[in-house]
PDB file of C-alpha atoms in Angstrom:
ATOM      1  CA  UNK A 270       0.140  -0.057  -0.174  1.00 81.00           C
ATOM      2  CA  UNK A 271       1.413   3.581  -0.991  1.00 82.00           C
ATOM      3  CA  UNK A 272      -1.139   5.999  -1.596  1.00 87.00           C
ATOM      4  CA  UNK A 273       0.597   9.687  -2.196  1.00 85.00           C
ATOM      5  CA  UNK A 274      -1.217  13.111  -2.524  1.00 85.00           C
ATOM      6  CA  UNK A 275       0.682  15.857  -4.184  1.00 83.00           C
ATOM      7  CA  UNK A 276      -0.442  19.597  -3.907  1.00 77.00           C
ATOM      8  CA  UNK A 277       0.074  22.446  -6.551  1.00 67.00           C
ATOM      9  CA  UNK A 278       3.858  22.045  -5.757  1.00 62.00           C
ATOM     10  CA  UNK A 279       5.976  18.575  -5.574  1.00 59.00           C
ATOM     11  CA  UNK A 280       6.714  20.193  -1.809  1.00 73.00           C
ATOM     12  CA  UNK A 281       3.086  19.610  -0.793  1.00 81.00           C
ATOM     13  CA  UNK A 282       2.909  16.286   0.062  1.00 85.00           C
ATOM     14  CA  UNK A 283       0.755  13.678   2.035  1.00 88.00           C
ATOM     15  CA  UNK A 284       1.139   9.622   1.991  1.00 88.00           C
ATOM     16  CA  UNK A 285      -0.311   6.855   3.421  1.00 89.00           C
ATOM     17  CA  UNK A 286       1.731   3.868   3.349  1.00 85.00           C
ATOM     18  CA  UNK A 287       2.979   0.641   4.685  1.00 81.00           C
ATOM     19  CA  UNK A 288       6.573  -1.216   4.244  1.00 67.00           C
ATOM     20  CA  UNK A 289       5.453  -4.134   2.301  1.00 67.00           C
ATOM     21  CA  UNK A 290       6.805  -3.212  -1.007  1.00 60.00           C
ATOM     22  CA  UNK A 291       9.545  -0.953  -2.500  1.00 55.00           C
ATOM     23  CA  UNK A 292      12.292   0.367  -0.500  1.00 56.00           C
ATOM     24  CA  UNK A 293      12.392   2.036   2.866  1.00 55.00           C
ATOM     25  CA  UNK A 294      13.148   5.590   1.113  1.00 56.00           C
ATOM     26  CA  UNK A 295      10.428   5.415  -1.255  1.00 56.00           C
ATOM     27  CA  UNK A 296       8.012   4.873   1.613  1.00 55.00           C
ATOM     28  CA  UNK A 297       9.058   7.636   4.003  1.00 58.00           C
ATOM     29  CA  UNK A 298      10.366  10.110   1.427  1.00 54.00           C
ATOM     30  CA  UNK A 299      12.994  12.686   1.728  1.00 55.00           C
ATOM     31  CA  UNK A 300      12.996  16.239   2.506  1.00 57.00           C
ATOM     32  CA  UNK A 301      11.026  17.942   5.407  1.00 69.00           C
ATOM     33  CA  UNK A 302       8.472  15.365   6.048  1.00 81.00           C
ATOM     34  CA  UNK A 303       6.925  14.553   9.419  1.00 85.00           C
ATOM     35  CA  UNK A 304       5.864  11.088   9.937  1.00 87.00           C
ATOM     36  CA  UNK A 305       3.306   9.291  12.256  1.00 89.00           C
ATOM     37  CA  UNK A 306       4.529   5.566  12.333  1.00 89.00           C
ATOM     38  CA  UNK A 307       1.776   3.227  13.806  1.00 91.00           C
ATOM     39  CA  UNK A 308       2.822  -0.609  14.866  1.00 90.00           C
ATOM     40  CA  UNK A 309      -0.751  -1.721  13.817  1.00 89.00           C
ATOM     41  CA  UNK A 310      -0.586  -5.399  14.175  1.00 86.00           C
ATOM     42  CA  UNK A 311       2.295  -6.328  16.180  1.00 86.00           C
ATOM     43  CA  UNK A 312       5.989  -5.038  17.409  1.00 88.00           C
ATOM     44  CA  UNK A 313       8.165  -3.483  15.096  1.00 86.00           C
ATOM     45  CA  UNK A 314      11.888  -2.271  15.073  1.00 85.00           C
ATOM     46  CA  UNK A 315      12.917   1.005  14.402  1.00 83.00           C
ATOM     47  CA  UNK A 316      16.445   2.809  14.036  1.00 80.00           C
ATOM     48  CA  UNK A 317      16.043   6.392  15.231  1.00 78.00           C
ATOM     49  CA  UNK A 318      19.157   8.893  14.846  1.00 72.00           C
ATOM     50  CA  UNK A 319      21.479   5.720  15.310  1.00 72.00           C
ATOM     51  CA  UNK A 320      19.695   4.206  18.111  1.00 75.00           C
ATOM     52  CA  UNK A 321      17.171   1.073  17.954  1.00 81.00           C
ATOM     53  CA  UNK A 322      13.907   1.051  19.714  1.00 83.00           C
ATOM     54  CA  UNK A 323      10.862  -1.224  19.850  1.00 86.00           C
ATOM     55  CA  UNK A 324       7.748   0.331  18.861  1.00 88.00           C
ATOM     56  CA  UNK A 325       5.117  -2.343  20.653  1.00 90.00           C
ATOM     57  CA  UNK A 326       1.787  -2.916  19.175  1.00 90.00           C
ATOM     58  CA  UNK A 327      -0.727  -0.281  19.239  1.00 90.00           C
ATOM     59  CA  UNK A 328       1.983   2.274  20.000  1.00 91.00           C
ATOM     60  CA  UNK A 329       2.652   5.140  17.706  1.00 89.00           C
ATOM     61  CA  UNK A 330       6.203   7.087  17.160  1.00 87.00           C
ATOM     62  CA  UNK A 331       6.186  10.837  16.169  1.00 85.00           C
ATOM     63  CA  UNK A 332       9.165  11.803  14.136  1.00 83.00           C
ATOM     64  CA  UNK A 333      10.262  15.318  12.789  1.00 79.00           C
ATOM     65  CA  UNK A 334      12.197  16.004   9.668  1.00 76.00           C
ATOM     66  CA  UNK A 335      15.346  15.989  11.781  1.00 72.00           C
ATOM     67  CA  UNK A 336      14.929  12.487  12.692  1.00 76.00           C
ATOM     68  CA  UNK A 337      16.914   9.939  10.489  1.00 75.00           C
ATOM     69  CA  UNK A 338      14.821   6.629  10.408  1.00 78.00           C
ATOM     70  CA  UNK A 339      15.797   2.939   9.494  1.00 76.00           C
ATOM     71  CA  UNK A 340      13.257   0.444   9.476  1.00 74.00           C
ATOM     72  CA  UNK A 341      13.486  -3.084   7.573  1.00 69.00           C
ATOM     73  CA  UNK A 342      10.909  -3.348   4.400  1.00 63.00           C
ATOM     74  CA  UNK A 343       8.126  -5.826   4.735  1.00 59.00           C
ATOM     75  CA  UNK A 344       7.071  -5.201   8.375  1.00 61.00           C
ATOM     76  CA  UNK A 345       3.585  -6.445   8.620  1.00 66.00           C
ATOM     77  CA  UNK A 346       1.185  -4.268  10.165  1.00 73.00           C
ATOM     78  CA  UNK A 347       3.430  -1.081  10.056  1.00 82.00           C
ATOM     79  CA  UNK A 348       1.635   2.124   9.153  1.00 87.00           C
ATOM     80  CA  UNK A 349       2.945   5.542   8.230  1.00 88.00           C
ATOM     81  CA  UNK A 350       1.333   8.794   7.948  1.00 91.00           C
ATOM     82  CA  UNK A 351       3.771  11.075   6.183  1.00 89.00           C
ATOM     83  CA  UNK A 352       3.208  14.985   5.583  1.00 88.00           C
ATOM     84  CA  UNK A 353       5.381  17.791   4.516  1.00 84.00           C
ATOM     85  CA  UNK A 354       5.849  21.165   6.309  1.00 77.00           C
ATOM     86  CA  UNK A 355       4.041  22.712   2.966  1.00 78.00           C
ATOM     87  CA  UNK A 356       1.112  20.352   3.113  1.00 81.00           C
ATOM     88  CA  UNK A 357       0.291  21.110   6.732  1.00 72.00           C
ATOM     89  CA  UNK A 358       1.590  24.432   8.019  1.00 65.00           C
ATOM     90  CA  UNK A 359       2.774  24.053  11.755  1.00 54.00           C
ATOM     91  CA  UNK A 360       1.905  27.821  12.328  1.00 47.00           C
ATOM     92  CA  UNK A 361      -2.027  29.026  12.662  1.00 47.00           C
ATOM     93  CA  UNK A 362      -3.176  32.084  10.851  1.00 40.00           C
ATOM     94  CA  UNK A 363      -2.450  34.485  13.650  1.00 42.00           C
ATOM     95  CA  UNK A 364       1.327  33.658  13.475  1.00 42.00           C
ATOM     96  CA  UNK A 365       1.261  31.769  16.967  1.00 46.00           C
ATOM     97  CA  UNK A 366       2.650  28.517  17.974  1.00 44.00           C
ATOM     98  CA  UNK A 367      -0.027  26.085  17.364  1.00 48.00           C
ATOM     99  CA  UNK A 368      -0.545  22.714  19.160  1.00 44.00           C
ATOM    100  CA  UNK A 369       1.191  20.334  16.565  1.00 49.00           C
ATOM    101  CA  UNK A 370       4.473  22.306  16.858  1.00 53.00           C
ATOM    102  CA  UNK A 371       4.894  20.676  20.437  1.00 56.00           C
ATOM    103  CA  UNK A 372       3.777  16.832  19.286  1.00 67.00           C
ATOM    104  CA  UNK A 373       6.980  16.382  17.199  1.00 69.00           C
ATOM    105  CA  UNK A 374       9.719  17.500  19.344  1.00 59.00           C
ATOM    106  CA  UNK A 375      10.709  14.358  20.921  1.00 50.00           C
ATOM    107  CA  UNK A 376      12.535  15.580  23.666  1.00 46.00           C
ATOM    108  CA  UNK A 377      10.308  16.798  26.828  1.00 45.00           C
ATOM    109  CA  UNK A 378       7.358  15.533  25.127  1.00 50.00           C
ATOM    110  CA  UNK A 379       8.009  11.921  24.239  1.00 50.00           C
ATOM    111  CA  UNK A 380       7.432  11.033  20.996  1.00 68.00           C
ATOM    112  CA  UNK A 381       5.947   7.462  21.723  1.00 78.00           C
ATOM    113  CA  UNK A 382       2.285   7.341  22.427  1.00 82.00           C
ATOM    114  CA  UNK A 383       0.297   4.146  23.602  1.00 86.00           C
ATOM    115  CA  UNK A 384      -3.027   3.656  22.283  1.00 89.00           C
ATOM    116  CA  UNK A 385      -5.504   2.517  24.392  1.00 89.00           C
ATOM    117  CA  UNK A 386      -8.648   0.557  23.180  1.00 90.00           C
ATOM    118  CA  UNK A 387     -10.805   3.580  22.229  1.00 89.00           C
ATOM    119  CA  UNK A 388      -7.865   5.434  20.766  1.00 89.00           C
ATOM    120  CA  UNK A 389      -7.188   2.001  18.794  1.00 91.00           C
ATOM    121  CA  UNK A 390     -10.837   1.956  17.427  1.00 92.00           C
ATOM    122  CA  UNK A 391     -10.449   5.881  16.609  1.00 90.00           C
ATOM    123  CA  UNK A 392      -7.101   4.985  14.710  1.00 89.00           C
ATOM    124  CA  UNK A 393      -8.709   2.170  12.825  1.00 92.00           C
ATOM    125  CA  UNK A 394     -11.600   4.529  11.960  1.00 93.00           C
ATOM    126  CA  UNK A 395      -9.429   7.268  10.839  1.00 92.00           C
ATOM    127  CA  UNK A 396      -7.294   4.764   8.693  1.00 92.00           C
ATOM    128  CA  UNK A 397     -10.209   3.569   6.846  1.00 93.00           C
ATOM    129  CA  UNK A 398     -11.494   7.270   6.120  1.00 94.00           C
ATOM    130  CA  UNK A 399      -7.938   7.995   4.699  1.00 93.00           C
ATOM    131  CA  UNK A 400      -7.850   4.905   2.509  1.00 92.00           C
ATOM    132  CA  UNK A 401     -11.245   5.814   1.106  1.00 92.00           C
ATOM    133  CA  UNK A 402     -10.417   9.451   0.475  1.00 92.00           C
ATOM    134  CA  UNK A 403      -7.418   8.167  -1.525  1.00 90.00           C
ATOM    135  CA  UNK A 404     -10.129   6.073  -3.651  1.00 88.00           C
ATOM    136  CA  UNK A 405     -11.260   9.651  -4.644  1.00 84.00           C
ATOM    137  CA  UNK A 406      -9.812  11.850  -7.524  1.00 80.00           C
ATOM    138  CA  UNK A 407     -11.143  15.166  -7.188  1.00 82.00           C
ATOM    139  CA  UNK A 408     -10.440  18.745  -6.476  1.00 83.00           C
ATOM    140  CA  UNK A 409     -11.776  18.355  -2.684  1.00 88.00           C
ATOM    141  CA  UNK A 410      -9.191  15.415  -2.010  1.00 89.00           C
ATOM    142  CA  UNK A 411      -6.336  17.402  -0.643  1.00 87.00           C
ATOM    143  CA  UNK A 412      -8.667  19.643   1.583  1.00 88.00           C
ATOM    144  CA  UNK A 413     -10.371  16.326   2.966  1.00 91.00           C
ATOM    145  CA  UNK A 414      -6.821  14.776   3.665  1.00 92.00           C
ATOM    146  CA  UNK A 415      -5.950  18.077   5.753  1.00 89.00           C
ATOM    147  CA  UNK A 416      -9.099  17.858   7.724  1.00 91.00           C
ATOM    148  CA  UNK A 417      -8.444  14.124   8.346  1.00 92.00           C
ATOM    149  CA  UNK A 418      -4.908  14.838   9.284  1.00 91.00           C
ATOM    150  CA  UNK A 419      -6.130  17.645  11.568  1.00 88.00           C
ATOM    151  CA  UNK A 420      -8.408  15.323  13.423  1.00 90.00           C
ATOM    152  CA  UNK A 421      -5.718  12.947  13.643  1.00 90.00           C
ATOM    153  CA  UNK A 422      -3.215  15.378  15.471  1.00 87.00           C
ATOM    154  CA  UNK A 423      -5.842  16.529  17.870  1.00 85.00           C
ATOM    155  CA  UNK A 424      -6.439  13.233  18.861  1.00 85.00           C
ATOM    156  CA  UNK A 425      -2.501  13.034  19.886  1.00 81.00           C
ATOM    157  CA  UNK A 426      -2.852  16.478  21.523  1.00 77.00           C
ATOM    158  CA  UNK A 427      -5.747  15.187  23.872  1.00 79.00           C
ATOM    159  CA  UNK A 428      -3.725  11.984  24.597  1.00 78.00           C
ATOM    160  CA  UNK A 429      -0.526  14.509  25.609  1.00 67.00           C
ATOM    161  CA  UNK A 430      -3.128  16.523  27.841  1.00 67.00           C
ATOM    162  CA  UNK A 431      -4.288  13.498  29.472  1.00 69.00           C
ATOM    163  CA  UNK A 432      -0.825  12.396  30.355  1.00 63.00           C
ATOM    164  CA  UNK A 433      -0.099  15.772  31.705  1.00 54.00           C
ATOM    165  CA  UNK A 434      -3.248  16.126  33.751  1.00 52.00           C
ATOM    166  CA  UNK A 435      -2.327  12.344  35.256  1.00 49.00           C
ATOM    167  CA  UNK A 436       1.172  13.713  35.934  1.00 53.00           C
ATOM    168  CA  UNK A 437      -0.372  16.671  37.611  1.00 51.00           C
ATOM    169  CA  UNK A 438       1.389  19.146  35.435  1.00 55.00           C
ATOM    170  CA  UNK A 439      -0.435  22.329  35.607  1.00 60.00           C
ATOM    171  CA  UNK A 440      -1.503  23.888  32.385  1.00 62.00           C
ATOM    172  CA  UNK A 441       0.632  26.846  32.570  1.00 70.00           C
ATOM    173  CA  UNK A 442       3.923  24.396  33.401  1.00 73.00           C
ATOM    174  CA  UNK A 443       2.644  22.587  30.529  1.00 70.00           C
ATOM    175  CA  UNK A 444       2.662  25.667  28.153  1.00 74.00           C
ATOM    176  CA  UNK A 445       6.022  26.997  29.247  1.00 81.00           C
ATOM    177  CA  UNK A 446       7.631  23.296  28.750  1.00 80.00           C
ATOM    178  CA  UNK A 447       6.032  22.912  25.277  1.00 76.00           C
ATOM    179  CA  UNK A 448       7.102  26.446  24.299  1.00 81.00           C
ATOM    180  CA  UNK A 449      10.672  25.826  25.474  1.00 86.00           C
ATOM    181  CA  UNK A 450      11.230  22.372  23.747  1.00 81.00           C
ATOM    182  CA  UNK A 451       9.940  24.113  20.723  1.00 78.00           C
ATOM    183  CA  UNK A 452      12.382  27.144  20.796  1.00 86.00           C
ATOM    184  CA  UNK A 453      15.216  24.796  21.852  1.00 87.00           C
ATOM    185  CA  UNK A 454      14.387  22.413  18.781  1.00 81.00           C
ATOM    186  CA  UNK A 455      14.535  25.651  16.744  1.00 82.00           C
ATOM    187  CA  UNK A 456      17.598  27.330  18.089  1.00 89.00           C
ATOM    188  CA  UNK A 457      19.830  24.806  19.721  1.00 90.00           C
ATOM    189  CA  UNK A 458      22.422  25.579  16.778  1.00 90.00           C
ATOM    190  CA  UNK A 459      23.014  29.303  17.900  1.00 91.00           C
ATOM    191  CA  UNK A 460      21.571  29.694  21.309  1.00 92.00           C
ATOM    192  CA  UNK A 461      23.319  27.792  24.140  1.00 92.00           C
ATOM    193  CA  UNK A 462      22.183  29.625  27.347  1.00 93.00           C
ATOM    194  CA  UNK A 463      18.943  29.525  29.266  1.00 94.00           C
ATOM    195  CA  UNK A 464      19.068  33.159  29.255  1.00 94.00           C
ATOM    196  CA  UNK A 465      18.887  33.236  25.409  1.00 94.00           C
ATOM    197  CA  UNK A 466      15.425  31.317  25.875  1.00 93.00           C
ATOM    198  CA  UNK A 467      14.227  33.371  28.857  1.00 92.00           C
ATOM    199  CA  UNK A 468      14.083  36.287  26.259  1.00 92.00           C
ATOM    200  CA  UNK A 469      12.274  34.654  23.755  1.00 91.00           C
ATOM    201  CA  UNK A 470       9.725  33.625  26.332  1.00 90.00           C
ATOM    202  CA  UNK A 471       9.878  37.144  28.182  1.00 90.00           C
ATOM    203  CA  UNK A 472      10.259  35.194  31.473  1.00 91.00           C
ATOM    204  CA  UNK A 473      13.159  34.972  33.943  1.00 92.00           C
ATOM    205  CA  UNK A 474      15.806  32.227  33.698  1.00 92.00           C
ATOM    206  CA  UNK A 475      14.979  31.303  37.177  1.00 92.00           C
ATOM    207  CA  UNK A 476      11.311  30.765  36.489  1.00 91.00           C
ATOM    208  CA  UNK A 477      12.162  28.261  33.423  1.00 90.00           C
ATOM    209  CA  UNK A 478      14.557  26.580  35.192  1.00 90.00           C
ATOM    210  CA  UNK A 479      12.488  25.999  38.161  1.00 91.00           C
ATOM    211  CA  UNK A 480       9.119  24.825  36.013  1.00 87.00           C
ATOM    212  CA  UNK A 481      11.638  22.496  34.005  1.00 86.00           C
ATOM    213  CA  UNK A 482      13.245  20.917  36.836  1.00 86.00           C
ATOM    214  CA  UNK A 483      10.250  20.573  38.680  1.00 83.00           C
ATOM    215  CA  UNK A 484       8.142  18.616  36.247  1.00 77.00           C
ATOM    216  CA  UNK A 485      10.905  16.777  34.032  1.00 74.00           C
ATOM    217  CA  UNK A 486      13.564  15.983  36.779  1.00 76.00           C
ATOM    218  CA  UNK A 487      16.335  17.794  34.596  1.00 82.00           C
ATOM    219  CA  UNK A 488      17.630  21.276  34.636  1.00 90.00           C
ATOM    220  CA  UNK A 489      16.858  23.606  31.714  1.00 90.00           C
ATOM    221  CA  UNK A 490      20.682  23.654  30.771  1.00 92.00           C
ATOM    222  CA  UNK A 491      20.992  19.840  30.395  1.00 89.00           C
ATOM    223  CA  UNK A 492      17.879  19.818  28.077  1.00 86.00           C
ATOM    224  CA  UNK A 493      19.810  22.241  25.859  1.00 91.00           C
ATOM    225  CA  UNK A 494      23.115  20.577  26.002  1.00 90.00           C
ATOM    226  CA  UNK A 495      21.367  17.115  25.176  1.00 86.00           C
ATOM    227  CA  UNK A 496      19.735  18.402  22.213  1.00 86.00           C
ATOM    228  CA  UNK A 497      23.250  19.755  21.136  1.00 89.00           C
ATOM    229  CA  UNK A 498      24.544  16.198  21.662  1.00 86.00           C
ATOM    230  CA  UNK A 499      21.852  14.563  19.816  1.00 81.00           C
ATOM    231  CA  UNK A 500      22.631  16.689  16.650  1.00 83.00           C
ATOM    232  CA  UNK A 501      26.620  16.388  16.795  1.00 87.00           C
ATOM    233  CA  UNK A 502      25.891  12.446  17.164  1.00 82.00           C
ATOM    234  CA  UNK A 503      23.531  12.373  14.172  1.00 80.00           C
ATOM    235  CA  UNK A 504      25.845  14.607  11.879  1.00 84.00           C
ATOM    236  CA  UNK A 505      29.137  12.234  13.086  1.00 84.00           C
ATOM    237  CA  UNK A 506      27.146   9.237  12.216  1.00 79.00           C
ATOM    238  CA  UNK A 507      25.131  10.123   9.127  1.00 77.00           C
ATOM    239  CA  UNK A 508      26.809  12.989   7.405  1.00 83.00           C
ATOM    240  CA  UNK A 509      30.302  13.290   5.605  1.00 88.00           C
ATOM    241  CA  UNK A 510      31.133  16.512   7.738  1.00 89.00           C
ATOM    242  CA  UNK A 511      34.243  16.931   9.504  1.00 89.00           C
ATOM    243  CA  UNK A 512      34.071  17.863  13.291  1.00 87.00           C
ATOM    244  CA  UNK A 513      35.313  21.091  12.896  1.00 89.00           C
ATOM    245  CA  UNK A 514      32.325  21.757  10.263  1.00 90.00           C
ATOM    246  CA  UNK A 515      30.096  20.219  12.850  1.00 89.00           C
ATOM    247  CA  UNK A 516      31.484  22.412  15.423  1.00 89.00           C
ATOM    248  CA  UNK A 517      30.467  25.391  13.357  1.00 90.00           C
ATOM    249  CA  UNK A 518      27.300  23.927  12.416  1.00 89.00           C
ATOM    250  CA  UNK A 519      26.370  23.933  15.999  1.00 90.00           C
ATOM    251  CA  UNK A 520      27.515  27.452  16.791  1.00 89.00           C
ATOM    252  CA  UNK A 521      31.118  26.834  18.136  1.00 87.00           C
ATOM    253  CA  UNK A 522      33.395  29.330  16.528  1.00 82.00           C
ATOM    254  CA  UNK A 523      36.380  27.588  18.121  1.00 82.00           C
ATOM    255  CA  UNK A 524      36.280  23.781  17.218  1.00 77.00           C
ATOM    256  CA  UNK A 525      38.458  23.128  20.514  1.00 81.00           C
ATOM    257  CA  UNK A 526      35.458  24.637  22.728  1.00 81.00           C
ATOM    258  CA  UNK A 527      33.224  22.158  20.900  1.00 80.00           C
ATOM    259  CA  UNK A 528      35.642  19.505  21.685  1.00 81.00           C
ATOM    260  CA  UNK A 529      35.480  20.100  25.371  1.00 81.00           C
ATOM    261  CA  UNK A 530      31.953  20.341  25.327  1.00 77.00           C
ATOM    262  CA  UNK A 531      31.623  17.045  23.649  1.00 75.00           C
TER     263      UNK A 531
END
């Protein structure tokens, strides 16, 4: 199964696929694609940024364009929803961050989501609706796929909210954590201090550090450093850049300083 919708430009793309034919790269595509991978019928093993994880049955993995994935073809029951930034903008019409931005960060908000029985039924229903929509070939197809995708992302947002409520994280703290996570993902290459993000959030470094520490059991600075290290490891493993080029790419003007940090 490999259904693909392309909009007015090749960059506007949505795909619904399994891994039972063709190559992995053909299935997941290249470029700025977000990926929702659902272990529908059984456990699957996925390589993500050099690590191997097991996605158990009825668990879903959320991946951003930055994540480098490796999965064996012909995985029975592995379903992936793939969409480009251009197909579904992650900014709302007001120019503010919308909830989708926080779902694919994979750091403070974990990218692996367990579906309960009701969630699984909803997923199955949406899966059928997506497949049925691909059978249609009219000018409304793209718009309908976008509506279904939005419904899918709202489901995830509700699951994340329920988890936050179960963990007794207040809404205010959850918002700060989500915004901080998004900003780190956006600026970690050139902003390495908590004060940098405090300015962007219009809050004091002490306030941010306190909220992050209380609800994630790690410091705000360690979270920034971990994100830099993940990217450094990814570039070392999957690019042909030299250590000096990687240092510059991550905002270190002196490679020696990066070596000490690493």
